[in-house]
Amino acid sequence: MMYAALRSIGAYAPSKILTNEELSVMVDTSDEWIIKRTGIKERHIAAKDEFTSDMGVSAANIALDRSGINRDEIDMIVCATISPDYFCMPSTATIISHKLDLKNVTAFDISAACTGFVYALSIAKAFIESGMKKNVLIVGAEKLSAITDYTDRGTCILFGDGAGAAVISATKDKSEAIIDIHTGSDGEYADLLMTPNGGSGSAHDSLAQEASSCFMQMKGNETFKVAVRTLTKDVEEILETNNIDSSEIKHFVPHQANLRIIKAVGDALKLKDEQVVLTVEKYGNTSSASIPMAINDVYESGNLKAGELMLLDAFGGGLTWGSALVPFSPLK
Ligand code: UT7
């Protein structure tokens, strides 16, 4: 039996920073309100000519270099994104494979919003365990600034740009393996978080022609409540299924949407502060990039050691959700 192991992590954040003070000039908001209601102080914004694939490539290069795996052994790339370089095609994953000069790899995008990285991880795990692939590069990359309405104070204060990537590879050693991944969805709540225009659902609508057609819209308060409920339930279920106590989790890495959501979930699960990874303050919500960027922060601060158990927990548009029990298993 082959198992799937997370070998390495990498991330990238664009150099330009958008502060709360700058947003306060653009919309009717304040640094105080944003920090109190979200915990966000700043977010990174990609340059005009910097695409989602460029950020994905920067993160992937770091993850590949750290993995100890030859680039020509990568046989699949999965890119999770809601802000692809191009609408419909080509996929951002194929562009990433070209920019990385990886030939003949299976490459495709998935759309699971902020749960994208956990979904991509589950796909990598399934392909590796079935024996179809050996070394999979997964990328969560977002240029959310391209689909953000900077006249809407309910959303523009939240989102930022960035990318994270990980190399997942086959192992026979069960102690290195990803333990379990749970994913789910409920389309009944599709209207809580969506880009309502621009797709085939509005192809004959004049709105689809407008520049703003792909802007995100969110019912923030309702989303908040479902997020807390779903993220907590997710964790309880995956821990119970695998007979693991929350005290055994070294790093709880939740989707970084709002500090209050993370605190509410952490409190409900009785997690200690030192277990909970927080990056929302400096990156805001980067959707599918949020979890790998957060793991990378722990890694780069020297606090992610081989064998340590991470619990990933995500929630996003769709609605989608997912959790994963993942030991950090670099090649020895
Ligand atoms: O990543 C996918 C999942 N996404 C999420 O989980 C996001 C979930 N939602 C949230 O994080 C929060 O709902 C927000 C941060 C978006 C909003 O915070 P809230 O505490 O839920 O505020 P609210 O929407 O209930 O609005 C409260 C008040 C309203 O004013 P009134 O009606 O009470 O006079 C809003 O108009 O705050 C006002 N408001 C703002 N005021 C200053 C909303 N946005 C802003 C703002 N600055 N940026």
mmCIF file of C-alpha atoms and ligand atoms in Angstrom:
data_model
loop_
_atom_site.group_PDB
_atom_site.id
_atom_site.type_symbol
_atom_site.label_atom_id
_atom_site.label_comp_id
_atom_site.label_asym_id
_atom_site.label_seq_id
_atom_site.Cartn_x
_atom_site.Cartn_y
_atom_site.Cartn_z
ATOM 1 C CA MET A 1 0.000 0.000 0.000
ATOM 2 C CA MET A 2 1.261 3.451 -0.929
ATOM 3 C CA TYR A 3 0.577 6.403 1.342
ATOM 4 C CA ALA A 4 0.779 10.155 0.658
ATOM 5 C CA ALA A 5 3.188 12.359 2.637
ATOM 6 C CA LEU A 6 3.503 16.150 2.770
ATOM 7 C CA ARG A 7 7.205 16.714 2.011
ATOM 8 C CA SER A 8 7.563 20.479 1.772
ATOM 9 C CA ILE A 9 5.860 23.850 1.825
ATOM 10 C CA GLY A 10 6.499 27.181 0.118
ATOM 11 C CA ALA A 11 4.702 30.505 -0.148
ATOM 12 C CA TYR A 12 4.839 33.895 -1.776
ATOM 13 C CA ALA A 13 3.300 37.269 -0.924
ATOM 14 C CA PRO A 14 3.594 40.236 -3.324
ATOM 15 C CA SER A 15 5.704 43.142 -2.093
ATOM 16 C CA LYS A 16 2.991 45.827 -2.248
ATOM 17 C CA ILE A 17 1.083 46.199 1.009
ATOM 18 C CA LEU A 18 -2.385 47.717 1.323
ATOM 19 C CA THR A 19 -2.957 49.041 4.842
ATOM 20 C CA ASN A 20 -6.176 49.696 6.720
ATOM 21 C CA GLU A 21 -5.339 53.410 6.631
ATOM 22 C CA GLU A 22 -5.166 53.325 2.834
ATOM 23 C CA LEU A 23 -8.515 51.505 2.663
ATOM 24 C CA SER A 24 -10.010 54.157 4.952
ATOM 25 C CA VAL A 25 -9.402 56.701 2.195
ATOM 26 C CA MET A 26 -11.062 54.475 -0.411
ATOM 27 C CA VAL A 27 -14.236 53.491 1.504
ATOM 28 C CA ASP A 28 -16.087 54.542 4.670
ATOM 29 C CA THR A 29 -14.153 52.448 7.195
ATOM 30 C CA SER A 30 -11.379 52.799 9.769
ATOM 31 C CA ASP A 31 -8.298 50.985 10.992
ATOM 32 C CA GLU A 32 -10.008 50.569 14.361
ATOM 33 C CA TRP A 33 -13.156 48.949 12.871
ATOM 34 C CA ILE A 34 -11.201 46.565 10.648
ATOM 35 C CA ILE A 35 -8.903 45.402 13.447
ATOM 36 C CA LYS A 36 -11.744 45.021 15.951
ATOM 37 C CA ARG A 37 -14.067 43.101 13.586
ATOM 38 C CA THR A 38 -11.524 41.080 11.585
ATOM 39 C CA GLY A 39 -8.048 41.226 13.160
ATOM 40 C CA ILE A 40 -6.615 42.279 9.787
ATOM 41 C CA LYS A 41 -3.964 45.031 9.733
ATOM 42 C CA GLU A 42 -2.743 44.739 6.164
ATOM 43 C CA ARG A 43 -2.882 42.595 3.051
ATOM 44 C CA HIS A 44 -0.533 42.099 0.077
ATOM 45 C CA ILE A 45 -1.591 43.146 -3.413
ATOM 46 C CA ALA A 46 -0.128 41.802 -6.663
ATOM 47 C CA ALA A 47 1.288 44.143 -9.294
ATOM 48 C CA LYS A 48 -0.833 44.787 -12.366
ATOM 49 C CA ASP A 49 1.313 42.524 -14.534
ATOM 50 C CA GLU A 50 1.697 39.862 -11.839
ATOM 51 C CA PHE A 51 -0.715 37.006 -12.454
ATOM 52 C CA THR A 52 -2.043 34.267 -10.192
ATOM 53 C CA SER A 53 0.232 31.802 -12.025
ATOM 54 C CA ASP A 54 3.307 33.988 -11.312
ATOM 55 C CA MET A 55 2.592 33.897 -7.590
ATOM 56 C CA GLY A 56 1.890 30.162 -7.804
ATOM 57 C CA VAL A 57 5.229 29.625 -9.561
ATOM 58 C CA SER A 58 7.126 31.594 -6.889
ATOM 59 C CA ALA A 59 5.563 29.503 -4.116
ATOM 60 C CA ALA A 60 6.042 26.269 -6.091
ATOM 61 C CA ASN A 61 9.741 26.958 -6.732
ATOM 62 C CA ILE A 62 10.330 27.224 -2.987
ATOM 63 C CA ALA A 63 8.316 24.077 -2.220
ATOM 64 C CA LEU A 64 10.104 22.139 -4.985
ATOM 65 C CA ASP A 65 13.560 23.264 -3.809
ATOM 66 C CA ARG A 66 12.736 22.253 -0.231
ATOM 67 C CA SER A 67 11.225 18.897 -1.187
ATOM 68 C CA GLY A 68 14.407 17.068 -2.146
ATOM 69 C CA ILE A 69 12.497 15.605 -5.092
ATOM 70 C CA ASN A 70 13.754 16.024 -8.658
ATOM 71 C CA ARG A 71 11.559 18.339 -10.683
ATOM 72 C CA ASP A 72 11.299 15.811 -13.495
ATOM 73 C CA GLU A 73 9.715 13.376 -11.041
ATOM 74 C CA ILE A 74 6.678 15.635 -10.508
ATOM 75 C CA ASP A 75 3.834 13.933 -12.364
ATOM 76 C CA MET A 76 0.831 16.112 -11.490
ATOM 77 C CA ILE A 77 -0.021 19.726 -10.632
ATOM 78 C CA VAL A 78 -3.311 20.708 -9.034
ATOM 79 C CA CYS A 79 -3.984 24.417 -8.697
ATOM 80 C CA ALA A 80 -6.796 25.597 -6.432
ATOM 81 C CA THR A 81 -7.934 29.097 -7.340
ATOM 82 C CA ILE A 82 -10.992 31.293 -7.747
ATOM 83 C CA SER A 83 -8.958 33.981 -9.526
ATOM 84 C CA PRO A 84 -7.391 32.098 -12.457
ATOM 85 C CA ASP A 85 -5.235 33.891 -15.022
ATOM 86 C CA TYR A 86 -7.941 33.318 -17.630
ATOM 87 C CA PHE A 87 -11.642 32.751 -17.373
ATOM 88 C CA CYS A 88 -12.435 29.139 -18.440
ATOM 89 C CA MET A 89 -9.160 28.214 -20.158
ATOM 90 C CA PRO A 90 -6.316 27.548 -20.184
ATOM 91 C CA SER A 91 -6.096 26.388 -16.589
ATOM 92 C CA THR A 92 -3.703 28.210 -14.287
ATOM 93 C CA ALA A 93 -2.126 24.814 -13.496
ATOM 94 C CA THR A 94 -1.019 24.351 -17.113
ATOM 95 C CA ILE A 95 0.477 27.848 -17.155
ATOM 96 C CA ILE A 96 2.300 27.066 -13.897
ATOM 97 C CA SER A 97 3.648 23.803 -15.358
ATOM 98 C CA HIS A 98 4.940 25.699 -18.409
ATOM 99 C CA LYS A 99 6.589 28.446 -16.325
ATOM 100 C CA LEU A 100 8.215 25.745 -14.158
ATOM 101 C CA ASP A 101 9.308 23.940 -17.343
ATOM 102 C CA LEU A 102 7.647 20.706 -16.184
ATOM 103 C CA LYS A 103 6.807 18.634 -19.255
ATOM 104 C CA ASN A 104 4.014 16.098 -19.714
ATOM 105 C CA VAL A 105 2.510 16.502 -16.264
ATOM 106 C CA THR A 106 -1.199 16.110 -15.588
ATOM 107 C CA ALA A 107 -2.315 19.657 -14.735
ATOM 108 C CA PHE A 108 -5.703 21.038 -13.822
ATOM 109 C CA ASP A 109 -7.438 23.645 -11.663
ATOM 110 C CA ILE A 110 -10.071 23.082 -9.043
ATOM 111 C CA SER A 111 -12.665 25.513 -7.758
ATOM 112 C CA ALA A 112 -13.520 25.076 -4.093
ATOM 113 C CA ALA A 113 -12.927 28.675 -2.961
ATOM 114 C CA CYS A 114 -11.217 28.986 0.439
ATOM 115 C CA THR A 115 -11.346 25.192 0.904
ATOM 116 C CA GLY A 116 -9.351 24.758 -2.325
ATOM 117 C CA PHE A 117 -6.049 23.738 -0.732
ATOM 118 C CA VAL A 118 -7.678 21.023 1.398
ATOM 119 C CA TYR A 119 -9.575 19.728 -1.659
ATOM 120 C CA ALA A 120 -6.318 19.731 -3.689
ATOM 121 C CA LEU A 121 -4.594 17.834 -0.887
ATOM 122 C CA SER A 122 -7.346 15.207 -0.921
ATOM 123 C CA ILE A 123 -6.982 14.815 -4.709
ATOM 124 C CA ALA A 124 -3.200 14.405 -4.392
ATOM 125 C CA LYS A 125 -3.695 11.823 -1.628
ATOM 126 C CA ALA A 126 -6.214 9.834 -3.673
ATOM 127 C CA PHE A 127 -4.064 9.811 -6.842
ATOM 128 C CA ILE A 128 -0.990 8.721 -4.883
ATOM 129 C CA GLU A 129 -2.745 6.046 -2.823
ATOM 130 C CA SER A 130 -4.335 4.594 -5.974
ATOM 131 C CA GLY A 131 -0.866 4.289 -7.509
ATOM 132 C CA MET A 132 -1.684 6.603 -10.440
ATOM 133 C CA LYS A 133 0.802 9.329 -9.431
ATOM 134 C CA LYS A 134 3.923 9.503 -7.267
ATOM 135 C CA ASN A 135 4.811 13.163 -6.759
ATOM 136 C CA VAL A 136 2.133 15.833 -6.837
ATOM 137 C CA LEU A 137 2.627 19.594 -6.624
ATOM 138 C CA ILE A 138 -0.399 21.325 -5.146
ATOM 139 C CA VAL A 139 -0.784 25.078 -5.355
ATOM 140 C CA GLY A 140 -3.260 27.508 -3.801
ATOM 141 C CA ALA A 141 -2.869 30.849 -5.575
ATOM 142 C CA GLU A 142 -5.064 33.921 -5.645
ATOM 143 C CA LYS A 143 -5.091 37.393 -7.123
ATOM 144 C CA LEU A 144 -8.257 38.294 -5.239
ATOM 145 C CA SER A 145 -7.597 42.007 -5.809
ATOM 146 C CA ALA A 146 -8.673 41.337 -9.423
ATOM 147 C CA ILE A 147 -12.153 40.219 -8.326
ATOM 148 C CA THR A 148 -12.611 42.578 -5.369
ATOM 149 C CA ASP A 149 -14.956 45.558 -5.511
ATOM 150 C CA TYR A 150 -12.984 48.395 -3.905
ATOM 151 C CA THR A 151 -16.172 50.407 -3.415
ATOM 152 C CA ASP A 152 -17.731 47.710 -1.188
ATOM 153 C CA ARG A 153 -16.480 48.124 2.399
ATOM 154 C CA GLY A 154 -18.068 44.806 3.396
ATOM 155 C CA THR A 155 -15.594 42.822 1.278
ATOM 156 C CA CYS A 156 -12.631 44.959 0.167
ATOM 157 C CA ILE A 157 -11.170 45.168 3.657
ATOM 158 C CA LEU A 158 -10.912 41.382 3.889
ATOM 159 C CA PHE A 159 -9.091 40.049 0.860
ATOM 160 C CA GLY A 160 -5.457 39.910 -0.217
ATOM 161 C CA ASP A 161 -3.228 38.224 -2.804
ATOM 162 C CA GLY A 162 -0.670 35.456 -2.435
ATOM 163 C CA ALA A 163 0.171 31.827 -3.041
ATOM 164 C CA GLY A 164 1.246 28.688 -1.245
ATOM 165 C CA ALA A 165 2.419 25.331 -2.537
ATOM 166 C CA ALA A 166 3.290 21.882 -1.220
ATOM 167 C CA VAL A 167 4.867 18.728 -2.593
ATOM 168 C CA ILE A 168 3.036 15.516 -1.746
ATOM 169 C CA SER A 169 4.775 12.252 -2.526
ATOM 170 C CA ALA A 170 4.329 8.507 -2.217
ATOM 171 C CA THR A 171 5.704 6.628 0.783
ATOM 172 C CA LYS A 172 5.465 3.094 2.158
ATOM 173 C CA ASP A 173 6.039 4.402 5.677
ATOM 174 C CA LYS A 174 2.613 4.824 7.299
ATOM 175 C CA SER A 175 4.035 7.016 10.084
ATOM 176 C CA GLU A 176 4.777 9.700 7.453
ATOM 177 C CA ALA A 177 1.348 9.554 5.832
ATOM 178 C CA ILE A 178 -1.464 12.070 5.727
ATOM 179 C CA ILE A 179 -3.831 10.485 8.250
ATOM 180 C CA ASP A 180 -7.222 11.568 6.961
ATOM 181 C CA ILE A 181 -9.022 14.274 4.967
ATOM 182 C CA HIS A 182 -12.716 15.139 5.167
ATOM 183 C CA THR A 183 -14.365 17.358 2.549
ATOM 184 C CA GLY A 184 -17.951 18.437 2.002
ATOM 185 C CA SER A 185 -20.245 21.034 0.470
ATOM 186 C CA ASP A 186 -23.754 22.467 0.544
ATOM 187 C CA GLY A 187 -24.892 24.381 -2.536
ATOM 188 C CA GLU A 188 -28.016 25.526 -0.711
ATOM 189 C CA TYR A 189 -25.856 28.316 0.686
ATOM 190 C CA ALA A 190 -24.303 29.245 -2.689
ATOM 191 C CA ASP A 191 -25.629 32.795 -2.490
ATOM 192 C CA LEU A 192 -23.727 33.651 0.722
ATOM 193 C CA LEU A 193 -20.468 34.121 -1.135
ATOM 194 C CA MET A 194 -20.393 34.401 -4.897
ATOM 195 C CA THR A 195 -19.374 36.199 -8.070
ATOM 196 C CA PRO A 196 -22.942 36.371 -9.426
ATOM 197 C CA ASN A 197 -22.205 37.703 -12.897
ATOM 198 C CA GLY A 198 -19.981 36.849 -15.807
ATOM 199 C CA GLY A 199 -20.548 33.098 -15.976
ATOM 200 C CA SER A 200 -22.897 31.070 -18.159
ATOM 201 C CA GLY A 201 -25.679 31.831 -15.668
ATOM 202 C CA SER A 202 -25.610 35.458 -16.821
ATOM 203 C CA ALA A 203 -24.291 35.096 -20.364
ATOM 204 C CA HIS A 204 -27.154 37.085 -21.861
ATOM 205 C CA ASP A 205 -27.235 39.677 -19.149
ATOM 206 C CA SER A 206 -25.750 43.102 -19.825
ATOM 207 C CA LEU A 207 -24.062 42.893 -16.427
ATOM 208 C CA ALA A 208 -21.837 40.167 -17.815
ATOM 209 C CA GLN A 209 -20.256 42.750 -20.121
ATOM 210 C CA GLU A 210 -19.292 45.075 -17.295
ATOM 211 C CA ALA A 211 -15.802 45.202 -15.872
ATOM 212 C CA SER A 212 -17.223 44.492 -12.437
ATOM 213 C CA SER A 213 -18.867 41.279 -13.553
ATOM 214 C CA CYS A 214 -16.524 39.014 -11.632
ATOM 215 C CA PHE A 215 -16.471 40.910 -8.348
ATOM 216 C CA MET A 216 -17.115 38.919 -5.185
ATOM 217 C CA GLN A 217 -20.252 39.543 -3.163
ATOM 218 C CA MET A 218 -20.716 38.252 0.357
ATOM 219 C CA LYS A 219 -23.420 38.138 3.003
ATOM 220 C CA GLY A 220 -20.762 38.592 5.661
ATOM 221 C CA ASN A 221 -22.735 38.207 8.843
ATOM 222 C CA GLU A 222 -24.567 35.031 7.753
ATOM 223 C CA THR A 223 -21.318 33.585 6.376
ATOM 224 C CA PHE A 224 -19.635 34.299 9.707
ATOM 225 C CA LYS A 225 -22.159 32.227 11.670
ATOM 226 C CA VAL A 226 -22.091 29.260 9.276
ATOM 227 C CA ALA A 227 -18.277 29.430 9.234
ATOM 228 C CA VAL A 228 -17.927 29.105 13.020
ATOM 229 C CA ARG A 229 -20.456 26.250 13.146
ATOM 230 C CA THR A 230 -18.992 24.346 10.196
ATOM 231 C CA LEU A 231 -15.312 24.759 11.098
ATOM 232 C CA THR A 232 -15.949 23.516 14.637
ATOM 233 C CA LYS A 233 -18.024 20.514 13.493
ATOM 234 C CA ASP A 234 -15.366 19.648 10.881
ATOM 235 C CA VAL A 235 -12.646 19.383 13.499
ATOM 236 C CA GLU A 236 -14.758 17.474 15.998
ATOM 237 C CA GLU A 237 -15.635 14.895 13.346
ATOM 238 C CA ILE A 238 -12.142 14.298 11.998
ATOM 239 C CA LEU A 239 -10.638 14.027 15.496
ATOM 240 C CA GLU A 240 -13.342 11.621 16.629
ATOM 241 C CA THR A 241 -13.129 9.440 13.483
ATOM 242 C CA ASN A 242 -9.394 9.063 13.996
ATOM 243 C CA ASN A 243 -9.505 8.777 17.777
ATOM 244 C CA ILE A 244 -7.157 11.734 18.209
ATOM 245 C CA ASP A 245 -7.388 14.212 21.078
ATOM 246 C CA SER A 246 -7.045 17.921 20.275
ATOM 247 C CA SER A 247 -4.077 18.069 22.692
ATOM 248 C CA GLU A 248 -2.148 15.856 20.203
ATOM 249 C CA ILE A 249 -2.374 18.583 17.545
ATOM 250 C CA LYS A 250 0.830 20.602 17.398
ATOM 251 C CA HIS A 251 -0.388 23.165 14.853
ATOM 252 C CA PHE A 252 -4.042 23.977 14.197
ATOM 253 C CA VAL A 253 -4.032 25.765 10.823
ATOM 254 C CA PRO A 254 -7.479 27.202 10.093
ATOM 255 C CA HIS A 255 -8.471 29.178 7.016
ATOM 256 C CA GLN A 256 -7.529 32.781 7.793
ATOM 257 C CA ALA A 257 -10.769 34.688 7.163
ATOM 258 C CA ASN A 258 -11.383 36.563 10.386
ATOM 259 C CA LEU A 259 -9.631 36.521 13.763
ATOM 260 C CA ARG A 260 -12.988 36.369 15.562
ATOM 261 C CA ILE A 261 -13.983 33.231 13.621
ATOM 262 C CA ILE A 262 -10.650 31.564 14.441
ATOM 263 C CA LYS A 263 -10.896 32.508 18.136
ATOM 264 C CA ALA A 264 -14.491 31.246 18.376
ATOM 265 C CA VAL A 265 -13.490 27.916 16.796
ATOM 266 C CA GLY A 266 -10.349 27.632 18.949
ATOM 267 C CA ASP A 267 -12.366 28.301 22.112
ATOM 268 C CA ALA A 268 -15.104 25.800 21.152
ATOM 269 C CA LEU A 269 -12.415 23.155 20.630
ATOM 270 C CA LYS A 270 -10.535 24.178 23.802
ATOM 271 C CA LEU A 271 -7.309 24.669 21.875
ATOM 272 C CA LYS A 272 -4.425 26.495 23.540
ATOM 273 C CA ASP A 273 -3.235 29.745 21.941
ATOM 274 C CA GLU A 274 0.141 28.194 21.104
ATOM 275 C CA GLN A 275 -1.603 25.509 19.009
ATOM 276 C CA VAL A 276 -3.445 28.012 16.806
ATOM 277 C CA VAL A 277 -1.627 29.429 13.762
ATOM 278 C CA LEU A 278 -2.561 33.054 12.982
ATOM 279 C CA THR A 279 -1.525 35.021 9.904
ATOM 280 C CA VAL A 280 -4.752 36.878 9.122
ATOM 281 C CA GLU A 281 -3.302 40.063 10.640
ATOM 282 C CA LYS A 282 -0.684 40.432 7.885
ATOM 283 C CA TYR A 283 -2.196 38.688 4.830
ATOM 284 C CA GLY A 284 -5.972 39.101 5.264
ATOM 285 C CA ASN A 285 -8.056 36.425 3.566
ATOM 286 C CA THR A 286 -6.183 34.894 0.613
ATOM 287 C CA SER A 287 -8.752 32.134 -0.019
ATOM 288 C CA SER A 288 -7.102 28.929 -1.300
ATOM 289 C CA ALA A 289 -3.628 30.338 -0.508
ATOM 290 C CA SER A 290 -4.430 31.051 3.121
ATOM 291 C CA ILE A 291 -3.650 27.642 4.656
ATOM 292 C CA PRO A 292 -0.375 26.940 2.794
ATOM 293 C CA MET A 293 0.806 30.526 3.448
ATOM 294 C CA ALA A 294 0.098 29.967 7.146
ATOM 295 C CA ILE A 295 1.935 26.602 7.197
ATOM 296 C CA ASN A 296 4.864 28.289 5.460
ATOM 297 C CA ASP A 297 4.973 30.987 8.134
ATOM 298 C CA VAL A 298 5.274 28.320 10.835
ATOM 299 C CA TYR A 299 7.968 26.553 8.798
ATOM 300 C CA GLU A 300 9.993 29.723 8.181
ATOM 301 C CA SER A 301 9.800 30.715 11.831
ATOM 302 C CA GLY A 302 11.532 27.387 12.607
ATOM 303 C CA ASN A 303 8.533 26.007 14.466
ATOM 304 C CA LEU A 304 7.510 23.172 12.125
ATOM 305 C CA LYS A 305 9.522 20.039 12.841
ATOM 306 C CA ALA A 306 9.452 16.654 11.132
ATOM 307 C CA GLY A 307 6.713 14.425 12.523
ATOM 308 C CA GLU A 308 4.657 17.222 14.053
ATOM 309 C CA LEU A 309 0.921 16.861 13.497
ATOM 310 C CA MET A 310 -1.034 19.631 11.785
ATOM 311 C CA LEU A 311 -4.791 19.935 11.673
ATOM 312 C CA LEU A 312 -6.017 21.946 8.674
ATOM 313 C CA ASP A 313 -9.540 23.350 8.712
ATOM 314 C CA ALA A 314 -11.126 25.318 5.868
ATOM 315 C CA PHE A 315 -14.415 26.861 4.890
ATOM 316 C CA GLY A 316 -15.463 28.879 1.867
ATOM 317 C CA GLY A 317 -17.786 29.787 -0.987
ATOM 318 C CA GLY A 318 -19.923 27.054 -2.402
ATOM 319 C CA LEU A 319 -20.336 26.439 0.441
ATOM 320 C CA THR A 320 -17.419 24.080 0.816
ATOM 321 C CA TRP A 321 -15.522 22.839 3.826
ATOM 322 C CA GLY A 322 -12.733 20.441 4.669
ATOM 323 C CA SER A 323 -10.326 19.308 7.345
ATOM 324 C CA ALA A 324 -7.120 17.297 7.232
ATOM 325 C CA LEU A 325 -4.797 15.572 9.706
ATOM 326 C CA VAL A 326 -1.321 15.988 8.246
ATOM 327 C CA PRO A 327 2.064 15.162 9.784
ATOM 328 C CA PHE A 328 4.956 17.197 8.402
ATOM 329 C CA SER A 329 7.116 14.581 6.679
ATOM 330 C CA PRO A 330 10.154 16.036 4.897
ATOM 331 C CA LEU A 331 12.418 13.509 3.155
ATOM 332 C CA LYS A 332 15.165 12.402 5.515
HETATM 333 O O1 UT7 B 1 -13.325 33.133 3.341
HETATM 334 C C1 UT7 B 1 -14.636 32.670 3.238
HETATM 335 C C2 UT7 B 1 -15.404 32.880 4.445
HETATM 336 N N1 UT7 B 1 -15.554 34.280 4.744
HETATM 337 C C3 UT7 B 1 -15.851 34.624 5.959
HETATM 338 O O2 UT7 B 1 -15.909 33.738 6.785
HETATM 339 C C4 UT7 B 1 -16.149 36.053 6.274
HETATM 340 C C5 UT7 B 1 -17.211 36.095 7.322
HETATM 341 N N2 UT7 B 1 -17.700 37.414 7.692
HETATM 342 C C6 UT7 B 1 -16.976 38.338 8.355
HETATM 343 O O3 UT7 B 1 -15.793 38.186 8.553
HETATM 344 C C7 UT7 B 1 -17.735 39.501 8.932
HETATM 345 O O4 UT7 B 1 -19.114 39.282 8.784
HETATM 346 C C8 UT7 B 1 -17.376 40.889 8.314
HETATM 347 C C9 UT7 B 1 -15.995 41.301 8.765
HETATM 348 C C10 UT7 B 1 -17.438 40.816 6.814
HETATM 349 C C11 UT7 B 1 -18.359 41.928 8.790
HETATM 350 O O5 UT7 B 1 -18.349 42.001 10.204
HETATM 351 P P1 UT7 B 1 -19.709 41.937 11.036
HETATM 352 O O6 UT7 B 1 -19.347 42.097 12.451
HETATM 353 O O7 UT7 B 1 -20.433 40.685 10.639
HETATM 354 O O8 UT7 B 1 -20.461 43.217 10.543
HETATM 355 P P2 UT7 B 1 -21.931 43.348 9.917
HETATM 356 O O9 UT7 B 1 -21.916 42.890 8.504
HETATM 357 O O10 UT7 B 1 -22.939 42.739 10.835
HETATM 358 O O11 UT7 B 1 -22.124 44.895 9.939
HETATM 359 C C12 UT7 B 1 -22.177 45.634 11.173
HETATM 360 C C13 UT7 B 1 -22.099 47.106 10.871
HETATM 361 C C14 UT7 B 1 -23.072 47.547 9.774
HETATM 362 O O12 UT7 B 1 -23.523 48.829 10.074
HETATM 363 P P3 UT7 B 1 -24.959 49.059 10.762
HETATM 364 O O13 UT7 B 1 -25.967 48.464 9.824
HETATM 365 O O14 UT7 B 1 -24.896 48.345 12.072
HETATM 366 O O15 UT7 B 1 -25.060 50.538 10.889
HETATM 367 C C15 UT7 B 1 -22.210 47.604 8.551
HETATM 368 O O16 UT7 B 1 -22.696 48.487 7.577
HETATM 369 O O17 UT7 B 1 -20.796 47.425 10.387
HETATM 370 C C16 UT7 B 1 -20.911 48.106 9.131
HETATM 371 N N3 UT7 B 1 -19.746 47.786 8.329
HETATM 372 C C17 UT7 B 1 -18.620 48.508 8.381
HETATM 373 N N4 UT7 B 1 -18.284 49.609 9.069
HETATM 374 C C18 UT7 B 1 -17.035 50.087 8.890
HETATM 375 C C19 UT7 B 1 -19.584 46.746 7.468
HETATM 376 N N5 UT7 B 1 -18.347 46.803 6.934
HETATM 377 C C20 UT7 B 1 -17.735 47.883 7.480
HETATM 378 C C21 UT7 B 1 -16.458 48.434 7.340
HETATM 379 N N6 UT7 B 1 -16.144 49.533 8.064
HETATM 380 N N7 UT7 B 1 -15.517 47.896 6.506
#
